[in-house]
Amino acid sequence: MFAMGRLYFIFMLASVAAACAAPTTKPVSIGQVEEIYADTVDALGVVTTIDSGLYSTYDGKNRTAWEQRYKEKRKELVDGLAALSIDHFSALDSRAVMLMRANLGSNLTENPYVSASNTPSSDGKCKDASRKDLDSAALGEALYSCFEELGNRIPFENRFVTRVSAMELLARTEDPQRRKALFLAFVPLWEAINGHNETDSPYRRTMKFAAADAAADGSRIDTAARAIGQQTADVERWLEQILDTWRQVLPDHPVEPWNYLYAGGDADRVLAAAIPLAALLPINQRYYHDLGADLKDLGILYDIGPRPGKAPLSYTNYVTMGRFIKGTWRPTIARVSASYTDGGLGLLNELVHENGHAVHYCAIHNRPAFMDIGADDIFDEAFADVTSWNVYDPAWQRKYVGHEVSESAALRSQYTMVTLDVAWALFEMRMLHKPDADPNGVWTDITSHYLHIVPHPELSWWALRVQLVSDPGFMINYGLGSVVTADLRRHIRESIGPFNTGNLRWYPWISENLLRFGTERETAELLRSFLGRPVSPEAMLDDIRRIAPDSLRESSSAEKSKNSR
Ligand SMILES: [Zn+2]
């Protein structure tokens, strides 16, 4: 999944509102509008599937025909929504209209074919980032381009590697000198983002814009906190608590930033050879089959090999949504796209995550307006990790990979990445709170205290994630999402027993109790009724404590036996 740009979203909402102001067509029922809505979403799903290069035709029609259908249906949808008289609608019908309108603004746009999965190259906009006269949107665009132009071309040993590959190489490369050289090869990107950390550097200007927006309309962080039914201040305390627990289980001696991913990468290195490329999908099929979700029976489409011009990121989408046709349910068709050229634990984790989205799509049985996996950016990503975290479980590894690492090594690999997301979330929270702060200083404080990383305030090495510049505050969805994942996992275990090496009740139960509603309810309400209580960070804290050095492990053993799987 990927999120659409926020500014674009707001702009489109404005135009939808304008379109709704003057209804010109005769009144229609909400049921009719939802049928048109489903047709519109399906037509777009097919066009994007054809654009991905997987098929040249679908259901006997080519792209031109499907695009034509999309335009017609979209026009009908705009008119239908405008003609609805919502004054006496129930709360549920009003929510249905609200969600359809929001989707019309964010995804079902007039020209939606340029999306995060096939963004055109940005034509050298990165250099504009140093211009002082750019507004917030133009500056964000320029900085996003820097990640394409420089981030996708990190010079390393006579070749270029992408940022994502470079981060994987940092976890796998044995020679510390090579790791340092690779880390320092990021400097041109960091300088494009944050100059020499001067007070009006591109990033520091971005944060001033973002803080002003947040003061006016609330921040991404407020939205995420609300989505799980919490206050922003509580969320900040949780992030600090999580990082503090991680600090206590990490070895005491400080490591250089270029060695940090390597130090947490034992499981990835040991298991790499046991997870070849060809095994990624069969392992997924076996695992989900053991969870009661047969990926073949569900009809999920896989397009996971590389192809020229294909999107460099992995994602899962609808082709067509499930719905009742003449009283019979026609199942959802979901599609998983990736460009895998290697195997390994990290990519296996990613494919299990994408399949988490796919089975989520397939589990929703509701009216068209609610046939989506999330109305915010937290729940669907958190749910997809419910299964994917199991690849770090030694029992799972033994069963599906044939080799295993110790529980501590496995959890350390997993939480090295998870806690970095938490660190970025806290970084953004502090920057949005004090936009004049020195970002290198804020990052150095967090990473030296909590992650035991040697201070390098001269380097803007926090700038490893695109979202930090394209959508300030977005990292909270990952940092806080992991809290939700850990909490969901605990509640599922307590309700139906362990599922780390399979549990045939898992999919039917989770579908019935959590997934089938789609977006019918607000996330906070959905989570509260599923968990029977508010979301809590305790499950994640207990998980991290299982990596504790021996002294700590003694004191948490009582809790450990309570939660053992
Ligand atoms: Zn995802």
mmCIF file with all atom_site columns, N, CA, C and O in Angstrom, residues 195-218:
data_model
loop_
_atom_site.group_PDB
_atom_site.id
_atom_site.type_symbol
_atom_site.label_atom_id
_atom_site.label_alt_id
_atom_site.label_comp_id
_atom_site.label_asym_id
_atom_site.label_entity_id
_atom_site.label_seq_id
_atom_site.pdbx_PDB_ins_code
_atom_site.Cartn_x
_atom_site.Cartn_y
_atom_site.Cartn_z
_atom_site.occupancy
_atom_site.B_iso_or_equiv
_atom_site.pdbx_formal_charge
_atom_site.auth_seq_id
_atom_site.auth_comp_id
_atom_site.auth_asym_id
_atom_site.auth_atom_id
_atom_site.pdbx_PDB_model_num
ATOM 1  N N  . GLY A 1 195 ? 21.250 20.555 3.395  1.00 0.00 ? 195 GLY A N  1
ATOM 2  C CA . GLY A 1 195 ? 22.409 21.428 3.188  1.00 0.00 ? 195 GLY A CA 1
ATOM 3  C C  . GLY A 1 195 ? 23.520 21.104 4.163  1.00 0.00 ? 195 GLY A C  1
ATOM 4  O O  . GLY A 1 195 ? 23.865 19.942 4.380  1.00 0.00 ? 195 GLY A O  1
ATOM 5  N N  . HIS A 1 196 ? 24.071 22.165 4.784  1.00 0.00 ? 196 HIS A N  1
ATOM 6  C CA . HIS A 1 196 ? 25.050 21.950 5.851  1.00 0.00 ? 196 HIS A CA 1
ATOM 7  C C  . HIS A 1 196 ? 24.393 22.239 7.197  1.00 0.00 ? 196 HIS A C  1
ATOM 8  O O  . HIS A 1 196 ? 25.017 22.750 8.113  1.00 0.00 ? 196 HIS A O  1
ATOM 9  N N  . ASN A 1 197 ? 23.104 21.912 7.254  1.00 0.00 ? 197 ASN A N  1
ATOM 10 C CA . ASN A 1 197 ? 22.323 22.065 8.486  1.00 0.00 ? 197 ASN A CA 1
ATOM 11 C C  . ASN A 1 197 ? 22.198 23.530 8.904  1.00 0.00 ? 197 ASN A C  1
ATOM 12 O O  . ASN A 1 197 ? 22.006 23.837 10.082 1.00 0.00 ? 197 ASN A O  1
ATOM 13 N N  . GLU A 1 198 ? 22.287 24.457 7.923  1.00 0.00 ? 198 GLU A N  1
ATOM 14 C CA . GLU A 1 198 ? 22.088 25.874 8.239  1.00 0.00 ? 198 GLU A CA 1
ATOM 15 C C  . GLU A 1 198 ? 20.605 26.109 8.584  1.00 0.00 ? 198 GLU A C  1
ATOM 16 O O  . GLU A 1 198 ? 19.754 25.289 8.239  1.00 0.00 ? 198 GLU A O  1
ATOM 17 N N  . THR A 1 199 ? 20.307 27.229 9.256  1.00 0.00 ? 199 THR A N  1
ATOM 18 C CA . THR A 1 199 ? 18.950 27.412 9.790  1.00 0.00 ? 199 THR A CA 1
ATOM 19 C C  . THR A 1 199 ? 17.883 27.511 8.699  1.00 0.00 ? 199 THR A C  1
ATOM 20 O O  . THR A 1 199 ? 16.708 27.290 8.974  1.00 0.00 ? 199 THR A O  1
ATOM 21 N N  . ASP A 1 200 ? 18.274 27.865 7.459  1.00 0.00 ? 200 ASP A N  1
ATOM 22 C CA . ASP A 1 200 ? 17.263 27.877 6.395  1.00 0.00 ? 200 ASP A CA 1
ATOM 23 C C  . ASP A 1 200 ? 17.547 26.791 5.340  1.00 0.00 ? 200 ASP A C  1
ATOM 24 O O  . ASP A 1 200 ? 17.290 26.963 4.159  1.00 0.00 ? 200 ASP A O  1
ATOM 25 N N  . SER A 1 201 ? 18.077 25.660 5.801  1.00 0.00 ? 201 SER A N  1
ATOM 26 C CA . SER A 1 201 ? 18.299 24.523 4.896  1.00 0.00 ? 201 SER A CA 1
ATOM 27 C C  . SER A 1 201 ? 16.946 24.059 4.341  1.00 0.00 ? 201 SER A C  1
ATOM 28 O O  . SER A 1 201 ? 15.902 24.358 4.925  1.00 0.00 ? 201 SER A O  1
ATOM 29 N N  . PRO A 1 202 ? 16.940 23.333 3.210  1.00 0.00 ? 202 PRO A N  1
ATOM 30 C CA . PRO A 1 202 ? 15.648 22.896 2.655  1.00 0.00 ? 202 PRO A CA 1
ATOM 31 C C  . PRO A 1 202 ? 14.786 22.157 3.678  1.00 0.00 ? 202 PRO A C  1
ATOM 32 O O  . PRO A 1 202 ? 13.602 22.446 3.829  1.00 0.00 ? 202 PRO A O  1
ATOM 33 N N  . TYR A 1 203 ? 15.370 21.219 4.419  1.00 0.00 ? 203 TYR A N  1
ATOM 34 C CA . TYR A 1 203 ? 14.557 20.467 5.383  1.00 0.00 ? 203 TYR A CA 1
ATOM 35 C C  . TYR A 1 203 ? 14.032 21.372 6.487  1.00 0.00 ? 203 TYR A C  1
ATOM 36 O O  . TYR A 1 203 ? 12.875 21.264 6.906  1.00 0.00 ? 203 TYR A O  1
ATOM 37 N N  . ARG A 1 204 ? 14.866 22.298 6.950  1.00 0.00 ? 204 ARG A N  1
ATOM 38 C CA . ARG A 1 204 ? 14.424 23.158 8.056  1.00 0.00 ? 204 ARG A CA 1
ATOM 39 C C  . ARG A 1 204 ? 13.316 24.098 7.600  1.00 0.00 ? 204 ARG A C  1
ATOM 40 O O  . ARG A 1 204 ? 12.411 24.434 8.366  1.00 0.00 ? 204 ARG A O  1
ATOM 41 N N  . ARG A 1 205 ? 13.354 24.490 6.312  1.00 0.00 ? 205 ARG A N  1
ATOM 42 C CA . ARG A 1 205 ? 12.228 25.274 5.773  1.00 0.00 ? 205 ARG A CA 1
ATOM 43 C C  . ARG A 1 205 ? 10.974 24.399 5.678  1.00 0.00 ? 205 ARG A C  1
ATOM 44 O O  . ARG A 1 205 ? 9.872  24.833 5.989  1.00 0.00 ? 205 ARG A O  1
ATOM 45 N N  . THR A 1 206 ? 11.169 23.125 5.249  1.00 0.00 ? 206 THR A N  1
ATOM 46 C CA . THR A 1 206 ? 10.030 22.196 5.173  1.00 0.00 ? 206 THR A CA 1
ATOM 47 C C  . THR A 1 206 ? 9.332  22.075 6.514  1.00 0.00 ? 206 THR A C  1
ATOM 48 O O  . THR A 1 206 ? 8.098  22.089 6.599  1.00 0.00 ? 206 THR A O  1
ATOM 49 N N  . MET A 1 207 ? 10.111 21.947 7.582  1.00 0.00 ? 207 MET A N  1
ATOM 50 C CA . MET A 1 207 ? 9.509  21.741 8.898  1.00 0.00 ? 207 MET A CA 1
ATOM 51 C C  . MET A 1 207 ? 8.775  22.991 9.384  1.00 0.00 ? 207 MET A C  1
ATOM 52 O O  . MET A 1 207 ? 7.791  22.883 10.113 1.00 0.00 ? 207 MET A O  1
ATOM 53 N N  . LYS A 1 208 ? 9.251  24.171 8.958  1.00 0.00 ? 208 LYS A N  1
ATOM 54 C CA . LYS A 1 208 ? 8.518  25.392 9.353  1.00 0.00 ? 208 LYS A CA 1
ATOM 55 C C  . LYS A 1 208 ? 7.142  25.402 8.682  1.00 0.00 ? 208 LYS A C  1
ATOM 56 O O  . LYS A 1 208 ? 6.131  25.707 9.323  1.00 0.00 ? 208 LYS A O  1
ATOM 57 N N  . PHE A 1 209 ? 7.119  25.033 7.393  1.00 0.00 ? 209 PHE A N  1
ATOM 58 C CA . PHE A 1 209 ? 5.814  24.928 6.708  1.00 0.00 ? 209 PHE A CA 1
ATOM 59 C C  . PHE A 1 209 ? 4.925  23.892 7.404  1.00 0.00 ? 209 PHE A C  1
ATOM 60 O O  . PHE A 1 209 ? 3.748  24.113 7.648  1.00 0.00 ? 209 PHE A O  1
ATOM 61 N N  . ALA A 1 210 ? 5.531  22.720 7.681  1.00 0.00 ? 210 ALA A N  1
ATOM 62 C CA . ALA A 1 210 ? 4.745  21.612 8.239  1.00 0.00 ? 210 ALA A CA 1
ATOM 63 C C  . ALA A 1 210 ? 4.189  21.980 9.619  1.00 0.00 ? 210 ALA A C  1
ATOM 64 O O  . ALA A 1 210 ? 3.043  21.660 9.941  1.00 0.00 ? 210 ALA A O  1
ATOM 65 N N  . ALA A 1 211 ? 5.003  22.674 10.425 1.00 0.00 ? 211 ALA A N  1
ATOM 66 C CA . ALA A 1 211 ? 4.545  23.049 11.767 1.00 0.00 ? 211 ALA A CA 1
ATOM 67 C C  . ALA A 1 211 ? 3.424  24.078 11.678 1.00 0.00 ? 211 ALA A C  1
ATOM 68 O O  . ALA A 1 211 ? 2.469  24.042 12.464 1.00 0.00 ? 211 ALA A O  1
ATOM 69 N N  . ALA A 1 212 ? 3.507  24.980 10.693 1.00 0.00 ? 212 ALA A N  1
ATOM 70 C CA . ALA A 1 212 ? 2.439  25.969 10.519 1.00 0.00 ? 212 ALA A CA 1
ATOM 71 C C  . ALA A 1 212 ? 1.142  25.263 10.107 1.00 0.00 ? 212 ALA A C  1
ATOM 72 O O  . ALA A 1 212 ? 0.063  25.558 10.639 1.00 0.00 ? 212 ALA A O  1
ATOM 73 N N  . ASP A 1 213 ? 1.243  24.314 9.174  1.00 0.00 ? 213 ASP A N  1
ATOM 74 C CA . ASP A 1 213 ? 0.060  23.517 8.773  1.00 0.00 ? 213 ASP A CA 1
ATOM 75 C C  . ASP A 1 213 ? -0.532 22.795 9.978  1.00 0.00 ? 213 ASP A C  1
ATOM 76 O O  . ASP A 1 213 ? -1.746 22.755 10.166 1.00 0.00 ? 213 ASP A O  1
ATOM 77 N N  . ALA A 1 214 ? 0.362  22.187 10.783 1.00 0.00 ? 214 ALA A N  1
ATOM 78 C CA . ALA A 1 214 ? -0.108 21.399 11.930 1.00 0.00 ? 214 ALA A CA 1
ATOM 79 C C  . ALA A 1 214 ? -0.809 22.298 12.939 1.00 0.00 ? 214 ALA A C  1
ATOM 80 O O  . ALA A 1 214 ? -1.819 21.913 13.527 1.00 0.00 ? 214 ALA A O  1
ATOM 81 N N  . ALA A 1 215 ? -0.281 23.529 13.126 1.00 0.00 ? 215 ALA A N  1
ATOM 82 C CA . ALA A 1 215 ? -0.901 24.451 14.076 1.00 0.00 ? 215 ALA A CA 1
ATOM 83 C C  . ALA A 1 215 ? -2.305 24.824 13.598 1.00 0.00 ? 215 ALA A C  1
ATOM 84 O O  . ALA A 1 215 ? -3.224 24.988 14.406 1.00 0.00 ? 215 ALA A O  1
ATOM 85 N N  . ALA A 1 216 ? -2.464 24.908 12.281 1.00 0.00 ? 216 ALA A N  1
ATOM 86 C CA . ALA A 1 216 ? -3.770 25.301 11.741 1.00 0.00 ? 216 ALA A CA 1
ATOM 87 C C  . ALA A 1 216 ? -4.760 24.136 11.715 1.00 0.00 ? 216 ALA A C  1
ATOM 88 O O  . ALA A 1 216 ? -5.914 24.284 12.100 1.00 0.00 ? 216 ALA A O  1
ATOM 89 N N  . ASP A 1 217 ? -4.308 22.980 11.255 1.00 0.00 ? 217 ASP A N  1
ATOM 90 C CA . ASP A 1 217 ? -5.258 21.863 10.999 1.00 0.00 ? 217 ASP A CA 1
ATOM 91 C C  . ASP A 1 217 ? -4.973 20.609 11.807 1.00 0.00 ? 217 ASP A C  1
ATOM 92 O O  . ASP A 1 217 ? -5.606 19.584 11.563 1.00 0.00 ? 217 ASP A O  1
ATOM 93 N N  . GLY A 1 218 ? -4.027 20.631 12.711 1.00 0.00 ? 218 GLY A N  1
ATOM 94 C CA . GLY A 1 218 ? -3.626 19.398 13.397 1.00 0.00 ? 218 GLY A CA 1
ATOM 95 C C  . GLY A 1 218 ? -2.611 18.659 12.541 1.00 0.00 ? 218 GLY A C  1
ATOM 96 O O  . GLY A 1 218 ? -2.585 18.827 11.319 1.00 0.00 ? 218 GLY A O  1
#
